[in-house]
Amino acid sequence: MPWHRVCAVADIALGACLRVEVEDEDIVLVNVAGDFYACSNICSHDYAVLHEGNVENEEIICPLHLARFDVRTGEALSPPAYEALTTYPVRIVDKVYVELELEF
């Protein structure tokens, strides 16, 4: 499973998010009190990009229909979304790295 450098730590302010693309995966990175999380940037309910929504604590809110997702687990927390988001491991080594699984 390869790790991909996606940005500098300073690129994502506390309580903010950033859209990145890693090998054709549209990912949103979220900085929650200095902890970084990565999940699919596309709402599981309807096509909307989550990086355009708001971040409240450990939740990202879809800008289209206001569905809420836990950025730590990807869990859908409110209707109209019921399906979880894909999440990705994150590590910090001077920069922010996201791990993608290899598909065979």
Tab-separated table of N, CA and C in Angstrom:
chain	number	residue	atom	x	y	z
A	1	MET	N	0.841	-1.176	0.000
A	1	MET	CA	0.000	0.000	0.000
A	1	MET	C	0.886	1.239	0.000
A	2	PRO	N	0.884	1.962	-1.078
A	2	PRO	CA	1.786	3.117	-1.179
A	2	PRO	C	1.245	4.352	-0.452
A	3	TRP	N	2.188	5.087	0.126
A	3	TRP	CA	1.881	6.373	0.740
A	3	TRP	C	2.172	7.467	-0.285
A	4	HIS	N	1.303	8.474	-0.319
A	4	HIS	CA	1.435	9.573	-1.275
A	4	HIS	C	1.506	10.896	-0.517
A	5	ARG	N	2.552	11.670	-0.782
A	5	ARG	CA	2.651	12.999	-0.185
A	5	ARG	C	1.643	13.895	-0.885
A	6	VAL	N	0.783	14.555	-0.097
A	6	VAL	CA	-0.291	15.343	-0.699
A	6	VAL	C	-0.201	16.840	-0.428
A	7	CYS	N	0.430	17.245	0.688
A	7	CYS	CA	0.524	18.669	0.975
A	7	CYS	C	1.406	18.895	2.197
A	8	ALA	N	1.637	20.151	2.490
A	8	ALA	CA	2.332	20.525	3.719
A	8	ALA	C	1.308	20.624	4.845
A	9	VAL	N	1.747	20.392	6.059
A	9	VAL	CA	0.859	20.501	7.217
A	9	VAL	C	0.226	21.893	7.263
A	10	ALA	N	0.998	22.914	6.971
A	10	ALA	CA	0.515	24.298	7.031
A	10	ALA	C	-0.536	24.618	5.972
A	11	ASP	N	-0.722	23.747	4.992
A	11	ASP	CA	-1.707	23.994	3.938
A	11	ASP	C	-3.139	23.844	4.421
A	12	ILE	N	-3.337	23.214	5.586
A	12	ILE	CA	-4.691	22.990	6.094
A	12	ILE	C	-4.784	23.575	7.500
A	13	ALA	N	-5.490	24.684	7.639
A	13	ALA	CA	-5.654	25.333	8.940
A	13	ALA	C	-6.526	24.473	9.862
A	14	LEU	N	-6.435	24.723	11.152
A	14	LEU	CA	-7.289	24.028	12.117
A	14	LEU	C	-8.752	24.231	11.747
A	15	GLY	N	-9.522	23.140	11.732
A	15	GLY	CA	-10.943	23.217	11.416
A	15	GLY	C	-11.253	23.401	9.944
A	16	ALA	N	-10.249	23.252	9.101
A	16	ALA	CA	-10.443	23.455	7.660
A	16	ALA	C	-10.254	22.139	6.904
A	17	CYS	N	-10.541	22.196	5.609
A	17	CYS	CA	-10.351	21.021	4.765
A	17	CYS	C	-9.701	21.438	3.460
A	18	LEU	N	-9.183	20.452	2.759
A	18	LEU	CA	-8.481	20.687	1.495
A	18	LEU	C	-8.752	19.530	0.557
A	19	ARG	N	-9.072	19.841	-0.674
A	19	ARG	CA	-9.288	18.816	-1.700
A	19	ARG	C	-7.949	18.438	-2.312
A	20	VAL	N	-7.706	17.134	-2.432
A	20	VAL	CA	-6.514	16.635	-3.120
A	20	VAL	C	-6.937	15.477	-4.018
A	21	GLU	N	-6.161	15.241	-5.055
A	21	GLU	CA	-6.409	14.095	-5.922
A	21	GLU	C	-5.176	13.205	-5.876
A	22	VAL	N	-5.413	11.928	-5.582
A	22	VAL	CA	-4.333	10.954	-5.502
A	22	VAL	C	-4.701	9.782	-6.388
A	23	GLU	N	-3.944	9.588	-7.456
A	23	GLU	CA	-4.195	8.490	-8.393
A	23	GLU	C	-5.676	8.359	-8.743
A	24	ASP	N	-6.264	9.446	-9.203
A	24	ASP	CA	-7.662	9.516	-9.637
A	24	ASP	C	-8.680	9.397	-8.509
A	25	GLU	N	-8.243	9.404	-7.259
A	25	GLU	CA	-9.161	9.411	-6.124
A	25	GLU	C	-9.347	10.859	-5.677
A	26	ASP	N	-10.599	11.299	-5.584
A	26	ASP	CA	-10.929	12.642	-5.114
A	26	ASP	C	-11.077	12.562	-3.597
A	27	ILE	N	-10.168	13.206	-2.866
A	27	ILE	CA	-10.067	13.050	-1.418
A	27	ILE	C	-10.172	14.412	-0.749
A	28	VAL	N	-10.833	14.456	0.401
A	28	VAL	CA	-10.848	15.657	1.224
A	28	VAL	C	-10.037	15.369	2.484
A	29	LEU	N	-9.074	16.249	2.762
A	29	LEU	CA	-8.288	16.184	3.992
A	29	LEU	C	-8.890	17.169	4.973
A	30	VAL	N	-9.000	16.750	6.240
A	30	VAL	CA	-9.595	17.602	7.270
A	30	VAL	C	-8.642	17.686	8.450
A	31	ASN	N	-8.453	18.895	8.968
A	31	ASN	CA	-7.617	19.130	10.141
A	31	ASN	C	-8.546	19.382	11.328
A	32	VAL	N	-8.628	18.414	12.240
A	32	VAL	CA	-9.454	18.527	13.434
A	32	VAL	C	-8.519	18.653	14.626
A	33	ALA	N	-8.377	19.865	15.131
A	33	ALA	CA	-7.546	20.128	16.308
A	33	ALA	C	-6.129	19.575	16.150
A	34	GLY	N	-5.593	19.659	14.938
A	34	GLY	CA	-4.236	19.193	14.685
A	34	GLY	C	-4.123	17.738	14.272
A	35	ASP	N	-5.228	17.007	14.288
A	35	ASP	CA	-5.260	15.627	13.787
A	35	ASP	C	-5.826	15.662	12.370
A	36	PHE	N	-5.178	14.922	11.473
A	36	PHE	CA	-5.577	14.950	10.068
A	36	PHE	C	-6.315	13.672	9.689
A	37	TYR	N	-7.390	13.839	8.910
A	37	TYR	CA	-8.202	12.726	8.436
A	37	TYR	C	-8.425	12.881	6.943
A	38	ALA	N	-8.591	11.755	6.254
A	38	ALA	CA	-8.833	11.772	4.814
A	38	ALA	C	-10.006	10.855	4.493
A	39	CYS	N	-10.892	11.333	3.652
A	39	CYS	CA	-12.012	10.504	3.203
A	39	CYS	C	-12.405	10.939	1.796
A	40	SER	N	-13.297	10.166	1.215
A	40	SER	CA	-13.784	10.493	-0.123
A	40	SER	C	-14.345	11.907	-0.118
A	41	ASN	N	-14.077	12.646	-1.157
A	41	ASN	CA	-14.570	14.016	-1.265
A	41	ASN	C	-15.971	14.079	-1.858
A	42	ILE	N	-16.516	12.962	-2.290
A	42	ILE	CA	-17.824	12.930	-2.936
A	42	ILE	C	-18.866	12.386	-1.956
A	43	CYS	N	-19.921	13.144	-1.734
A	43	CYS	CA	-20.997	12.736	-0.830
A	43	CYS	C	-21.590	11.411	-1.297
A	44	SER	N	-21.859	10.519	-0.363
A	44	SER	CA	-22.416	9.209	-0.716
A	44	SER	C	-23.907	9.276	-1.047
A	45	HIS	N	-24.557	10.386	-0.778
A	45	HIS	CA	-25.983	10.526	-1.078
A	45	HIS	C	-26.212	10.995	-2.516
A	46	ASP	N	-25.563	12.071	-2.877
A	46	ASP	CA	-25.756	12.651	-4.198
A	46	ASP	C	-24.436	13.330	-4.555
A	47	TYR	N	-24.174	13.480	-5.825
A	47	TYR	CA	-22.885	14.040	-6.201
A	47	TYR	C	-22.761	15.478	-5.691
A	48	ALA	N	-21.881	15.650	-4.734
A	48	ALA	CA	-21.508	16.971	-4.216
A	48	ALA	C	-20.103	16.827	-3.670
A	49	VAL	N	-19.316	17.881	-3.790
A	49	VAL	CA	-17.948	17.824	-3.283
A	49	VAL	C	-17.930	18.354	-1.855
A	50	LEU	N	-17.456	17.519	-0.956
A	50	LEU	CA	-17.516	17.827	0.465
A	50	LEU	C	-16.579	18.946	0.886
A	51	HIS	N	-15.496	19.149	0.155
A	51	HIS	CA	-14.573	20.218	0.551
A	51	HIS	C	-15.219	21.598	0.466
A	52	GLU	N	-16.346	21.703	-0.209
A	52	GLU	CA	-17.064	22.970	-0.279
A	52	GLU	C	-18.038	23.146	0.880
A	53	GLY	N	-18.153	22.110	1.737
A	53	GLY	CA	-19.028	22.182	2.902
A	53	GLY	C	-18.286	22.700	4.121
A	54	ASN	N	-18.935	22.623	5.250
A	54	ASN	CA	-18.349	23.094	6.504
A	54	ASN	C	-17.819	21.937	7.329
A	55	VAL	N	-16.859	22.254	8.193
A	55	VAL	CA	-16.321	21.295	9.152
A	55	VAL	C	-16.728	21.774	10.539
A	56	GLU	N	-17.357	20.877	11.301
A	56	GLU	CA	-17.720	21.167	12.690
A	56	GLU	C	-17.212	20.018	13.540
A	57	ASN	N	-16.230	20.307	14.373
A	57	ASN	CA	-15.599	19.284	15.199
A	57	ASN	C	-15.092	18.163	14.301
A	58	GLU	N	-15.558	16.933	14.499
A	58	GLU	CA	-15.103	15.792	13.694
A	58	GLU	C	-16.051	15.480	12.544
A	59	GLU	N	-16.890	16.430	12.168
A	59	GLU	CA	-17.875	16.201	11.118
A	59	GLU	C	-17.654	17.132	9.936
A	60	ILE	N	-17.904	16.588	8.746
A	60	ILE	CA	-17.929	17.413	7.540
A	60	ILE	C	-19.366	17.396	7.039
A	61	ILE	N	-19.842	18.557	6.620
A	61	ILE	CA	-21.242	18.716	6.244
A	61	ILE	C	-21.325	18.964	4.741
A	62	CYS	N	-22.104	18.139	4.077
A	62	CYS	CA	-22.280	18.262	2.635
A	62	CYS	C	-22.955	19.595	2.297
A	63	PRO	N	-22.425	20.341	1.332
A	63	PRO	CA	-23.017	21.634	0.991
A	63	PRO	C	-24.339	21.517	0.231
A	64	LEU	N	-24.651	20.346	-0.306
A	64	LEU	CA	-25.849	20.205	-1.136
A	64	LEU	C	-27.105	19.937	-0.309
A	65	HIS	N	-27.100	18.890	0.508
A	65	HIS	CA	-28.288	18.520	1.285
A	65	HIS	C	-28.020	18.440	2.782
A	66	LEU	N	-26.855	18.908	3.226
A	66	LEU	CA	-26.492	19.028	4.638
A	66	LEU	C	-26.322	17.694	5.371
A	67	ALA	N	-26.060	16.629	4.626
A	67	ALA	CA	-25.729	15.358	5.278
A	67	ALA	C	-24.423	15.540	6.033
A	68	ARG	N	-24.300	14.841	7.163
A	68	ARG	CA	-23.106	14.946	8.003
A	68	ARG	C	-22.367	13.612	8.014
A	69	PHE	N	-21.034	13.701	8.012
A	69	PHE	CA	-20.189	12.514	8.041
A	69	PHE	C	-19.116	12.677	9.106
A	70	ASP	N	-18.809	11.588	9.796
A	70	ASP	CA	-17.708	11.562	10.751
A	70	ASP	C	-16.422	11.396	9.946
A	71	VAL	N	-15.523	12.368	10.004
A	71	VAL	CA	-14.306	12.303	9.192
A	71	VAL	C	-13.333	11.243	9.707
A	72	ARG	N	-13.499	10.804	10.957
A	72	ARG	CA	-12.613	9.778	11.517
A	72	ARG	C	-12.953	8.393	10.979
A	73	THR	N	-14.254	8.128	10.788
A	73	THR	CA	-14.701	6.789	10.397
A	73	THR	C	-15.387	6.749	9.027
A	74	GLY	N	-15.803	7.905	8.523
A	74	GLY	CA	-16.563	7.969	7.278
A	74	GLY	C	-18.048	7.741	7.478
A	75	GLU	N	-18.464	7.405	8.693
A	75	GLU	CA	-19.858	7.080	8.981
A	75	GLU	C	-20.795	8.230	8.611
A	76	ALA	N	-21.910	7.882	7.947
A	76	ALA	CA	-22.956	8.859	7.665
A	76	ALA	C	-23.717	9.095	8.965
A	77	LEU	N	-23.836	10.343	9.378
A	77	LEU	CA	-24.436	10.669	10.669
A	77	LEU	C	-25.843	11.233	10.573
A	78	SER	N	-26.252	11.641	9.365
A	78	SER	CA	-27.591	12.216	9.231
A	78	SER	C	-28.109	12.019	7.814
A	79	PRO	N	-29.443	11.929	7.686
A	79	PRO	CA	-30.037	11.854	6.361
A	79	PRO	C	-29.772	13.157	5.620
A	80	PRO	N	-29.789	13.141	4.330
A	80	PRO	CA	-30.243	12.047	3.489
A	80	PRO	C	-29.169	11.008	3.168
A	81	ALA	N	-27.984	11.119	3.762
A	81	ALA	CA	-26.936	10.124	3.499
A	81	ALA	C	-27.053	8.974	4.504
A	82	TYR	N	-26.898	7.763	3.998
A	82	TYR	CA	-26.925	6.576	4.847
A	82	TYR	C	-25.689	5.709	4.646
A	83	GLU	N	-24.992	5.922	3.546
A	83	GLU	CA	-23.804	5.135	3.211
A	83	GLU	C	-22.546	5.882	3.649
A	84	ALA	N	-21.636	5.146	4.257
A	84	ALA	CA	-20.390	5.744	4.749
A	84	ALA	C	-19.480	6.164	3.598
A	85	LEU	N	-18.593	7.088	3.903
A	85	LEU	CA	-17.551	7.498	2.964
A	85	LEU	C	-16.360	6.563	3.106
A	86	THR	N	-15.607	6.408	2.047
A	86	THR	CA	-14.330	5.702	2.128
A	86	THR	C	-13.360	6.574	2.910
A	87	THR	N	-12.621	5.971	3.823
A	87	THR	CA	-11.600	6.711	4.564
A	87	THR	C	-10.226	6.178	4.187
A	88	TYR	N	-9.212	6.992	4.405
A	88	TYR	CA	-7.844	6.646	4.049
A	88	TYR	C	-6.922	6.949	5.226
A	89	PRO	N	-5.956	6.078	5.492
A	89	PRO	CA	-4.979	6.364	6.547
A	89	PRO	C	-4.162	7.606	6.198
A	90	VAL	N	-3.831	8.372	7.238
A	90	VAL	CA	-3.025	9.580	7.092
A	90	VAL	C	-1.854	9.495	8.049
A	91	ARG	N	-0.704	9.965	7.610
A	91	ARG	CA	0.431	10.092	8.520
A	91	ARG	C	1.150	11.401	8.209
A	92	ILE	N	1.803	11.901	9.237
A	92	ILE	CA	2.536	13.151	9.113
A	92	ILE	C	4.013	12.853	9.321
A	93	VAL	N	4.823	13.160	8.314
A	93	VAL	CA	6.278	13.056	8.407
A	93	VAL	C	6.814	14.302	7.698
A	94	ASP	N	6.789	15.406	8.407
A	94	ASP	CA	7.122	16.721	7.861
A	94	ASP	C	6.077	17.209	6.856
A	95	LYS	N	5.448	16.326	6.148
A	95	LYS	CA	4.379	16.626	5.194
A	95	LYS	C	3.207	15.699	5.512
A	96	VAL	N	2.078	15.904	4.821
A	96	VAL	CA	0.905	15.047	5.005
A	96	VAL	C	0.918	13.981	3.918
A	97	TYR	N	0.770	12.727	4.334
A	97	TYR	CA	0.747	11.581	3.428
A	97	TYR	C	-0.577	10.839	3.577
A	98	VAL	N	-1.101	10.338	2.463
A	98	VAL	CA	-2.314	9.518	2.445
A	98	VAL	C	-1.952	8.177	1.833
A	99	GLU	N	-2.500	7.111	2.410
A	99	GLU	CA	-2.233	5.764	1.908
A	99	GLU	C	-3.421	5.257	1.108
A	100	LEU	N	-3.142	4.765	-0.084
A	100	LEU	CA	-4.173	4.141	-0.926
A	100	LEU	C	-3.869	2.671	-1.073
A	101	GLU	N	-4.916	1.855	-1.036
A	101	GLU	CA	-4.711	0.430	-1.261
A	101	GLU	C	-4.504	0.171	-2.742
A	102	LEU	N	-3.652	-0.783	-3.029
A	102	LEU	CA	-3.426	-1.186	-4.412
A	102	LEU	C	-4.578	-2.053	-4.879
A	103	GLU	N	-5.041	-1.823	-6.101
A	103	GLU	CA	-6.095	-2.655	-6.672
A	103	GLU	C	-5.475	-3.594	-7.688
A	104	PHE	N	-5.872	-4.842	-7.619
A	104	PHE	CA	-5.360	-5.842	-8.562
A	104	PHE	C	-6.466	-6.363	-9.413
